[in-house]
Amino acid sequence: AQSVTQPDIHITVSEGASLELRCNYSYGATPYLFWYVQSPGQGLQLLLKYFSGDTLVQGIKGFEAEFKRSQSSFNLRKPSVHWSDAAEYFCAVATNRDDKIIFGKGTRLHILP
Amino acid sequence: DTGVSQNPRHKITKRGQNVTFRCDPISEHNRLYWYRQTLGQGPEFLTYFQNEAQLEKSRLLSDRFSAERPKGSFSTLEIQRTEQGDSAMYLCASSHSVGSYEQYFGPGTRLTVT
């Protein structure tokens, strides 16, 4: 069965600093990978997804993620964070593009002014 | 397009009572998903529909839980004889089975069982 591991429960970075959130997945075949963001009181919003093709995917709000099959990873990056990026971030995997999504436990991002 | 809506947004109930939640998906979306999210965890899949057909149910969906999508539009999730362990955020998402496939999530219904 597929699974997702987000090793960092909390991450704190200063505003303007770069960010990398780690994600490792477990799935035997080619996965469909997602990053979602959840702000307090808000619903889940899709930041970006990887289905196939270029392993570096661009998303909304200046985020990008890189799929590395050899490391079973799909890390999320942003070159310069803004205070409004403070939220919970979920990495997720699916076996098919329209299948149920399996989520990691999330990483809560804190931004220092 | 008003997005996915869920009602109620909050529900407090006593243990043993039945509750029902409603989800209205984006109008042209034929797939509808239910997830449950407990504190400090990511959402966990419960069940999903394509049109009115329920295609998959998680083992998390005990026999106290039932979901319907009678006309392929809105869906209801009922929990009978609620337990304190049912306290969670219940999330609904919808998507179209062609095109972008993106699942759009509603704001959720927060259930508190006292």
XYZ file of N, CA and C in Angstrom:
681
model
N 0.850 -1.190 0.000
C 0.000 0.000 0.000
C 0.885 1.239 0.000
N 0.372 2.272 -0.632
C 1.171 3.491 -0.683
C 1.104 4.249 0.642
N 2.175 5.001 0.913
C 2.228 5.812 2.128
C 3.117 7.019 1.880
N 2.989 7.995 2.757
C 3.755 9.231 2.636
C 4.342 9.562 3.996
N 5.604 9.947 4.002
C 6.268 10.353 5.236
C 6.751 11.789 5.107
N 6.346 12.610 6.052
C 6.877 13.963 6.160
C 7.647 14.009 7.479
N 8.966 13.974 7.410
C 9.760 13.784 8.626
C 9.758 14.968 9.583
N 9.421 16.137 9.100
C 9.441 17.332 9.948
C 8.021 17.719 10.328
N 7.723 17.705 11.627
C 6.397 18.091 12.080
C 6.259 19.609 12.065
N 7.325 20.295 12.508
C 7.349 21.757 12.512
C 8.633 22.225 11.838
N 8.504 23.323 11.102
C 9.659 23.995 10.502
C 9.494 25.491 10.757
N 10.569 26.132 11.189
C 10.536 27.583 11.397
C 11.607 28.229 10.531
N 11.210 29.204 9.744
C 12.157 29.941 8.920
C 11.871 31.436 9.048
N 12.866 32.220 8.773
C 12.702 33.672 8.803
C 12.101 34.141 7.482
N 11.305 35.202 7.569
C 10.739 35.766 6.358
C 11.856 36.174 5.407
N 11.694 35.788 4.134
C 12.715 36.087 3.140
C 13.707 34.954 2.936
N 13.750 34.023 3.863
C 14.671 32.893 3.740
C 14.080 31.850 2.800
N 14.944 30.942 2.348
C 14.484 29.864 1.479
C 13.881 28.749 2.323
N 13.085 27.915 1.667
C 12.350 26.863 2.358
C 12.469 25.560 1.589
N 12.623 24.464 2.318
C 12.488 23.141 1.717
C 11.749 22.253 2.698
N 10.643 21.693 2.274
C 9.870 20.746 3.073
C 10.062 19.361 2.465
N 10.378 18.410 3.325
C 10.719 17.087 2.836
C 9.512 16.162 2.775
N 9.542 15.276 1.785
C 8.482 14.296 1.613
C 9.068 13.049 0.973
N 8.785 11.904 1.585
C 9.150 10.626 0.998
C 7.896 9.785 0.844
N 7.812 9.058 -0.242
C 6.626 8.249 -0.485
C 7.037 6.791 -0.649
N 6.066 5.936 -0.486
C 6.266 4.508 -0.699
C 5.188 4.033 -1.654
N 5.643 3.608 -2.824
C 4.716 3.069 -3.823
C 5.539 2.392 -4.900
N 5.137 1.224 -5.309
C 5.938 0.421 -6.218
C 5.979 0.929 -7.648
N 4.936 1.554 -8.088
C 4.874 2.014 -9.476
C 5.050 3.532 -9.507
N 4.826 4.109 -10.657
C 4.960 5.557 -10.774
C 3.830 6.233 -10.010
N 4.179 7.046 -9.043
C 3.139 7.669 -8.229
C 2.613 8.960 -8.855
N 1.455 9.339 -8.394
C 0.931 10.669 -8.672
C 1.106 11.443 -7.372
N 1.808 12.550 -7.406
C 2.234 13.241 -6.196
C 1.659 14.652 -6.127
N 1.366 15.062 -4.915
C 0.716 16.351 -4.692
C 1.326 17.033 -3.475
N 1.245 18.346 -3.460
C 1.434 19.137 -2.261
C 0.200 20.028 -2.093
N -0.365 19.957 -0.868
C -1.506 20.790 -0.497
C -1.105 21.692 0.656
N -1.773 22.841 0.752
C -1.564 23.748 1.873
C -2.909 23.961 2.571
N -2.849 24.029 3.894
C -4.059 24.263 4.697
C -3.773 25.377 5.686
N -4.443 26.490 5.520
C -4.308 27.609 6.447
C -5.420 27.511 7.484
N -5.198 28.084 8.660
C -6.221 28.001 9.720
C -7.580 28.466 9.219
N -8.579 27.621 9.411
C -9.925 27.977 8.993
C -10.169 27.883 7.508
N -9.169 27.464 6.766
C -9.309 27.375 5.311
C -9.316 25.910 4.874
N -9.861 25.684 3.718
C -9.834 24.339 3.157
C -8.474 24.029 2.559
N -8.302 22.798 2.182
C -7.055 22.383 1.534
C -6.988 22.969 0.127
N -5.818 23.483 -0.205
C -5.610 24.053 -1.538
C -4.434 23.356 -2.191
N -4.608 22.963 -3.430
C -3.536 22.301 -4.165
C -2.477 23.316 -4.571
N -1.219 23.042 -4.191
C -0.106 23.902 -4.591
C 0.467 23.462 -5.933
N 0.656 22.154 -6.075
C 1.216 21.623 -7.305
C 1.037 20.120 -7.325
N 1.249 19.546 -8.514
C 1.116 18.096 -8.666
C 2.121 17.607 -9.697
N 2.506 16.353 -9.533
C 3.360 15.682 -10.507
C 2.641 14.427 -10.980
N 2.434 14.340 -12.291
C 1.849 13.142 -12.873
C 2.868 12.420 -13.745
N 3.620 13.162 -14.543
C 4.620 12.580 -15.429
C 5.411 13.731 -16.041
N 6.453 13.358 -16.804
C 7.186 14.389 -17.534
C 8.273 15.027 -16.702
N 8.450 16.316 -16.887
C 9.505 17.064 -16.209
C 9.403 16.856 -14.697
N 10.532 16.469 -14.110
C 10.510 16.131 -12.680
C 10.505 17.362 -11.787
N 10.736 18.526 -12.338
C 10.642 19.771 -11.573
C 9.327 20.443 -11.953
N 8.431 20.547 -10.986
C 7.121 21.104 -11.279
C 6.947 22.437 -10.555
N 6.317 23.337 -11.255
C 6.037 24.655 -10.702
C 4.591 24.705 -10.221
N 4.389 25.401 -9.125
C 3.040 25.512 -8.591
C 2.648 26.959 -8.383
N 1.602 27.111 -7.602
C 1.125 28.448 -7.301
C 1.921 29.045 -6.152
N 1.816 30.340 -5.989
C 2.427 31.065 -4.880
C 3.939 30.946 -4.867
N 4.557 30.682 -6.009
C 6.016 30.636 -6.102
C 6.647 29.341 -5.616
N 5.859 28.317 -5.360
C 6.385 27.026 -4.910
C 6.782 26.147 -6.088
N 7.747 25.280 -5.849
C 8.123 24.259 -6.805
C 8.463 22.987 -6.049
N 8.438 21.867 -6.757
C 8.801 20.595 -6.133
C 9.532 19.760 -7.162
N 10.408 18.913 -6.683
C 11.193 18.048 -7.553
C 10.957 16.596 -7.217
N 10.577 15.820 -8.204
C 10.368 14.381 -8.066
C 11.700 13.680 -8.302
N 12.145 12.913 -7.320
C 13.369 12.126 -7.456
C 13.011 10.669 -7.206
N 12.910 9.917 -8.293
C 12.494 8.519 -8.189
C 13.495 7.708 -7.376
N 14.789 7.964 -7.579
C 15.836 7.174 -6.913
C 15.787 7.344 -5.394
N 15.280 8.480 -4.938
C 15.191 8.750 -3.503
C 13.763 8.653 -2.988
N 12.818 8.316 -3.867
C 11.397 8.276 -3.489
C 11.005 9.555 -2.755
N 11.423 10.675 -3.334
C 11.156 11.949 -2.657
C 10.442 12.920 -3.582
N 9.774 13.855 -2.945
C 9.063 14.911 -3.669
C 9.087 16.132 -2.757
N 10.231 16.771 -2.652
C 10.417 17.887 -1.734
C 9.887 19.190 -2.313
N 9.315 19.977 -1.434
C 8.725 21.266 -1.810
C 9.705 22.376 -1.489
N 9.852 23.347 -2.389
C 10.806 24.439 -2.171
C 10.179 25.776 -2.523
N 10.716 26.798 -1.865
C 10.369 28.169 -2.214
C 11.595 29.020 -1.931
N 12.020 29.853 -2.852
C 13.274 30.601 -2.672
C 13.210 31.663 -1.584
N 12.007 32.235 -1.354
C 11.902 33.313 -0.373
C 10.495 33.290 0.210
N 10.377 32.967 1.489
C 9.045 32.823 2.083
C 8.518 34.167 2.563
N 7.207 34.243 2.577
C 6.483 35.429 3.032
C 5.698 35.034 4.279
N 5.372 36.034 5.112
C 4.655 35.714 6.349
C 3.356 34.980 6.062
N 2.757 35.248 4.901
C 1.483 34.613 4.560
C 1.635 33.131 4.213
N 2.870 32.648 4.115
C 3.088 31.217 3.841
C 2.942 30.364 5.086
N 2.819 30.983 6.248
C 2.639 30.215 7.479
C 1.348 29.406 7.383
N 1.473 28.099 7.481
C 0.333 27.194 7.272
C 0.806 25.774 7.506
N -0.100 24.820 7.273
C 0.279 23.408 7.327
C 0.347 22.899 5.901
N 1.387 22.137 5.625
C 1.637 21.636 4.278
C 1.581 20.119 4.284
N 0.832 19.583 3.329
C 0.649 18.141 3.232
C 1.176 17.640 1.894
N 2.014 16.641 1.974
C 2.431 15.903 0.797
C 1.468 14.724 0.651
N 1.180 14.338 -0.577
C 0.194 13.282 -0.777
C 0.522 12.486 -2.030
N -0.003 11.270 -2.073
C 0.251 10.370 -3.199
C -1.043 9.687 -3.595
N -1.166 9.386 -4.875
C -2.294 8.608 -5.372
C -1.770 7.602 -6.373
N -2.516 6.517 -6.552
C -2.090 5.495 -7.506
C -2.548 5.822 -8.913
N -3.495 6.725 -9.005
C -4.010 7.139 -10.298
C -4.427 8.594 -10.166
N -4.485 9.276 -11.275
C -4.692 10.718 -11.197
C -6.055 11.083 -10.617
N -7.016 10.175 -10.689
C -8.339 10.501 -10.162
C -8.737 9.546 -9.050
N -7.747 8.986 -8.389
C -7.995 8.040 -7.307
C -7.982 8.770 -5.967
N -8.312 8.034 -4.918
C -8.218 8.601 -3.593
C -6.782 9.038 -3.338
N -6.654 10.049 -2.455
C -5.343 10.603 -2.146
C -4.933 10.152 -0.756
N -3.711 9.715 -0.613
C -3.142 9.335 0.675
C -2.238 10.482 1.115
N -2.558 11.045 2.265
C -1.838 12.212 2.763
C -0.790 11.839 3.809
N 0.283 12.634 3.861
C 1.195 12.574 4.990
C 0.582 13.275 6.192
N 1.332 13.270 7.301
C 0.802 13.859 8.523
C 0.958 15.377 8.562
N 1.692 15.921 7.625
C 1.784 17.363 7.522
C 3.015 17.943 8.188
N 3.429 19.102 7.695
C 4.492 19.906 8.297
C 3.929 21.288 8.533
N 4.009 21.746 9.780
C 3.532 23.087 10.081
C 4.676 24.067 9.916
N 4.474 25.056 9.090
C 5.493 26.062 8.796
C 5.220 27.327 9.593
N 6.243 27.752 10.347
C 6.176 28.993 11.111
C 7.148 29.992 10.482
N 6.744 31.231 10.402
C 7.591 32.267 9.805
C 7.974 33.294 10.870
N 9.249 33.520 11.011
C 9.743 34.554 11.934
C 9.847 35.892 11.197
N 9.398 36.972 11.843
C 9.455 38.282 11.157
C 10.892 38.765 11.009
N -19.141 29.687 -10.247
C -18.652 28.520 -9.533
C -18.333 28.901 -8.104
N -19.099 28.332 -7.161
C -18.911 28.733 -5.768
C -18.041 27.761 -5.009
N -17.523 26.758 -5.629
C -16.674 25.812 -4.941
C -17.489 24.756 -4.225
N -16.783 23.918 -3.494
C -17.412 22.852 -2.723
C -17.931 23.440 -1.412
N -19.181 23.168 -1.105
C -19.731 23.661 0.159
C -20.124 22.497 1.046
N -20.010 22.720 2.351
C -20.344 21.686 3.324
C -21.186 22.314 4.433
N -22.166 21.552 4.864
C -23.028 22.005 5.949
C -23.357 20.847 6.885
N -23.426 21.131 8.188
C -23.045 22.388 8.807
C -21.526 22.546 8.862
N -21.040 23.694 9.259
C -19.605 23.874 9.433
C -19.144 23.311 10.767
N -20.000 23.355 11.739
C -19.675 22.822 13.059
C -20.881 22.048 13.590
N -20.593 20.959 14.279
C -21.661 20.169 14.886
C -21.167 19.630 16.214
N -21.929 19.920 17.262
C -21.635 19.357 18.570
C -22.785 18.422 18.905
N -22.463 17.210 19.274
C -23.493 16.234 19.577
C -23.089 15.403 20.782
N -24.077 14.784 21.373
C -23.782 13.908 22.503
C -23.552 12.500 22.005
N -22.700 11.809 22.730
C -22.410 10.422 22.389
C -23.690 9.628 22.250
N -23.750 8.835 21.189
C -24.926 8.001 20.974
C -25.938 8.593 20.008
N -25.798 9.881 19.731
C -26.720 10.520 18.795
C -26.267 10.268 17.348
N -27.210 10.428 16.427
C -26.901 10.322 15.000
C -26.675 11.720 14.431
N -25.756 11.821 13.490
C -25.516 13.106 12.819
C -25.437 12.864 11.321
N -25.781 13.899 10.578
C -25.697 13.837 9.120
C -25.065 15.113 8.597
N -24.113 14.949 7.692
C -23.431 16.074 7.063
C -23.764 16.084 5.577
N -23.748 17.273 5.015
C -24.049 17.405 3.591
C -22.872 18.026 2.861
N -22.648 17.566 1.649
C -21.619 18.135 0.787
C -22.235 18.449 -0.571
N -22.043 19.668 -1.030
C -22.452 20.055 -2.383
C -21.199 20.287 -3.215
N -20.957 19.431 -4.192
C -19.725 19.553 -4.982
C -19.850 20.664 -6.023
N -18.752 20.914 -6.706
C -18.781 21.806 -7.860
C -19.679 21.163 -8.909
N -20.523 21.937 -9.524
C -21.670 21.403 -10.259
C -21.318 20.405 -11.356
N -20.257 20.613 -12.089
C -19.982 19.693 -13.200
C -19.102 18.507 -12.801
N -18.742 18.432 -11.530
C -17.857 17.362 -11.064
C -18.632 16.080 -10.822
N -18.148 14.967 -11.400
C -18.860 13.702 -11.232
C -18.276 12.832 -10.122
N -17.096 13.197 -9.608
C -16.517 12.420 -8.511
C -16.614 13.220 -7.210
N -16.935 12.503 -6.157
C -17.069 13.142 -4.852
C -16.395 12.246 -3.836
N -15.574 12.838 -2.967
C -14.772 12.107 -1.989
C -15.086 12.615 -0.580
N -15.029 11.701 0.375
C -15.095 12.066 1.785
C -13.784 11.662 2.460
N -13.259 12.578 3.263
C -12.053 12.332 4.053
C -12.337 12.748 5.497
N -11.549 12.217 6.414
C -11.640 12.608 7.814
C -10.257 13.044 8.280
N -10.229 14.139 9.019
C -8.961 14.664 9.519
C -9.058 14.888 11.020
N -8.213 14.184 11.764
C -8.138 14.392 13.203
C -6.961 15.305 13.517
N -6.956 15.826 14.735
C -5.963 16.824 15.124
C -4.546 16.295 14.957
N -3.722 17.062 14.252
C -2.327 16.690 14.082
C -2.079 15.629 13.025
N -3.096 15.289 12.269
C -2.967 14.268 11.230
C -3.360 14.832 9.880
N -2.931 14.151 8.844
C -3.412 14.496 7.528
C -4.783 13.885 7.288
N -5.485 14.358 6.279
C -6.780 13.757 5.954
C -6.637 12.277 5.594
N -7.640 11.507 6.012
C -7.676 10.083 5.697
C -8.904 9.790 4.844
N -8.705 9.025 3.801
C -9.775 8.703 2.869
C -10.836 7.860 3.545
N -12.111 8.194 3.277
C -13.230 7.393 3.780
C -13.951 6.656 2.651
N -14.377 7.409 1.632
C -15.136 6.794 0.553
C -15.212 7.762 -0.620
N -15.569 7.224 -1.802
C -15.806 8.120 -2.913
C -16.857 7.581 -3.871
N -17.454 8.527 -4.594
C -18.508 8.247 -5.538
C -18.114 8.729 -6.932
N -18.545 7.981 -7.910
C -18.568 8.495 -9.269
C -20.035 8.538 -9.669
N -20.499 9.734 -9.920
C -21.948 9.959 -10.081
C -22.631 9.421 -8.825
N -23.633 8.548 -8.961
C -24.326 8.068 -7.756
C -23.738 6.774 -7.214
N -22.776 6.190 -7.907
C -22.209 4.914 -7.491
C -21.071 5.102 -6.493
N -21.172 4.402 -5.374
C -20.103 4.416 -4.371
C -19.066 3.381 -4.794
N -17.886 3.827 -5.174
C -16.907 2.944 -5.791
C -15.932 2.327 -4.797
N -15.664 2.991 -3.708
C -14.699 2.450 -2.753
C -15.019 2.967 -1.357
N -14.820 2.086 -0.385
C -14.983 2.461 1.020
C -13.748 2.028 1.788
N -13.254 2.895 2.646
C -12.100 2.579 3.474
C -12.525 1.665 4.624
N -11.531 0.951 5.169
C -11.815 0.163 6.374
C -12.158 1.069 7.550
N -11.790 2.351 7.446
C -12.133 3.311 8.500
C -13.640 3.517 8.590
N -14.336 3.219 7.509
C -15.774 3.448 7.451
C -16.488 2.255 8.071
N -16.695 2.357 9.399
C -17.357 1.245 10.090
C -18.827 1.193 9.681
N -19.523 0.169 10.203
C -20.925 0.024 9.826
C -21.808 1.114 10.432
N -21.233 1.952 11.293
C -22.013 3.088 11.813
C -22.036 4.257 10.829
N -21.164 4.187 9.836
C -21.066 5.255 8.846
C -21.774 4.837 7.561
N -22.504 5.765 6.980
C -23.089 5.492 5.672
C -23.058 6.781 4.850
N -22.747 6.631 3.587
C -22.691 7.783 2.689
C -23.564 7.496 1.480
N -24.187 8.549 1.001
C -25.044 8.426 -0.174
C -24.823 9.601 -1.116
N -25.114 9.355 -2.359
C -25.123 10.432 -3.343
C -26.257 10.100 -4.318
N -27.476 10.292 -3.861
C -28.619 9.703 -4.549
C -28.841 10.131 -5.990
N -28.561 11.327 -6.341
C -28.811 11.760 -7.713
C -27.527 12.183 -8.401
N -26.412 11.766 -7.843
C -25.144 12.125 -8.444
C -24.764 13.573 -8.274
N -25.471 14.263 -7.366
C -25.110 15.658 -7.142
C -24.559 15.804 -5.718
N -25.394 16.244 -4.755
C -24.897 16.385 -3.386
C -24.744 15.005 -2.746
N -24.023 14.985 -1.648
C -23.814 13.745 -0.909
C -24.067 13.993 0.575
N -24.487 12.939 1.258
C -24.621 13.000 2.715
C -23.767 11.916 3.351
N -23.229 12.240 4.510
C -22.484 11.291 5.321
C -23.175 11.231 6.674
N -23.664 10.051 7.038
C -24.362 9.885 8.307
C -23.516 9.033 9.233
N -23.449 9.432 10.474
C -22.805 8.639 11.518
C -23.870 8.299 12.548
N -24.079 7.021 12.755
C -25.048 6.581 13.759
C -24.323 6.266 15.067
N -25.046 6.489 16.159
C -24.523 6.156 17.499
C -23.111 6.705 17.682
N -22.972 8.002 17.557
C -21.653 8.626 17.580
C -20.872 8.268 18.834
N -19.559 8.194 18.666
C -18.620 7.932 19.750
C -17.637 9.097 19.820
N -16.973 9.239 20.959
C -16.044 10.356 21.105
C -14.919 10.275 20.079
N -14.568 9.086 19.691
C -13.526 8.909 18.685
C -13.919 9.377 17.296
N -15.198 9.691 17.115
C -15.654 10.215 15.822
C -15.371 11.710 15.694
N -14.985 12.351 16.784
C -14.687 13.784 16.748
C -13.542 14.037 15.769
N -13.794 14.868 14.787
C -12.829 15.110 13.717
C -13.397 16.163 12.784
N -12.566 16.535 11.808
C -13.029 17.369 10.708
C -13.358 16.438 9.551
N -14.553 16.559 9.002
C -14.959 15.742 7.878
C -14.908 16.606 6.622
N -14.055 16.180 5.698
C -13.793 16.962 4.489
C -14.419 16.293 3.281
N -14.959 17.100 2.420
C -15.509 16.635 1.154
C -14.687 17.252 0.026
N -14.496 16.511 -1.024
C -13.790 17.022 -2.196
C -14.509 16.530 -3.440
N -14.377 17.280 -4.513
C -14.960 16.836 -5.771
C -13.971 17.032 -6.901
N -14.161 16.272 -7.959
C -13.293 16.374 -9.116
C -14.056 15.893 -10.335
N -13.431 16.130 -11.485
C -14.013 15.601 -12.713
C -13.111 14.456 -13.165
N -13.685 13.391 -13.662
C -12.882 12.217 -14.013
C -12.163 12.367 -15.341
N -12.291 13.506 -15.979
C -11.472 13.831 -17.145
C -10.929 15.240 -16.936
N -9.891 15.541 -17.665
C -9.356 16.894 -17.536
C -8.277 16.985 -16.484
N -8.383 17.934 -15.585
C -7.298 18.193 -14.641
C -7.288 17.220 -13.487
N -8.400 16.573 -13.218
C -8.520 15.598 -12.132
C -8.325 16.187 -10.750
N -8.069 17.461 -10.665
C -7.771 18.041 -9.359
C -8.955 17.891 -8.420
N -8.669 17.493 -7.188
C -9.708 17.412 -6.166
C -9.787 18.771 -5.476
N -10.950 19.361 -5.492
C -11.212 20.627 -4.820
C -11.903 20.316 -3.497
N -11.330 20.846 -2.433
C -11.831 20.524 -1.103
C -12.775 21.609 -0.586
N -13.767 21.167 0.156
C -14.630 22.079 0.873
C -14.001 22.485 2.193
N -14.663 23.387 2.942
C -14.107 23.882 4.202
C -14.198 22.884 5.350
N -14.990 21.848 5.176
C -15.087 20.827 6.206
C -16.210 21.058 7.195
N -16.610 19.980 7.851
C -17.545 20.015 8.979
C -16.800 19.497 10.189
N -16.711 20.349 11.210
C -16.027 19.910 12.435
C -17.046 19.296 13.383
N -16.842 18.031 13.704
C -17.733 17.305 14.608
C -17.072 17.160 15.972
N -17.807 17.536 16.992
C -17.367 17.320 18.370
C -18.402 16.454 19.055
N -17.958 15.316 19.558
C -18.848 14.403 20.280
C -18.529 14.506 21.765
N -19.522 14.897 22.564
C -19.281 15.088 24.007
C -19.806 13.903 24.822
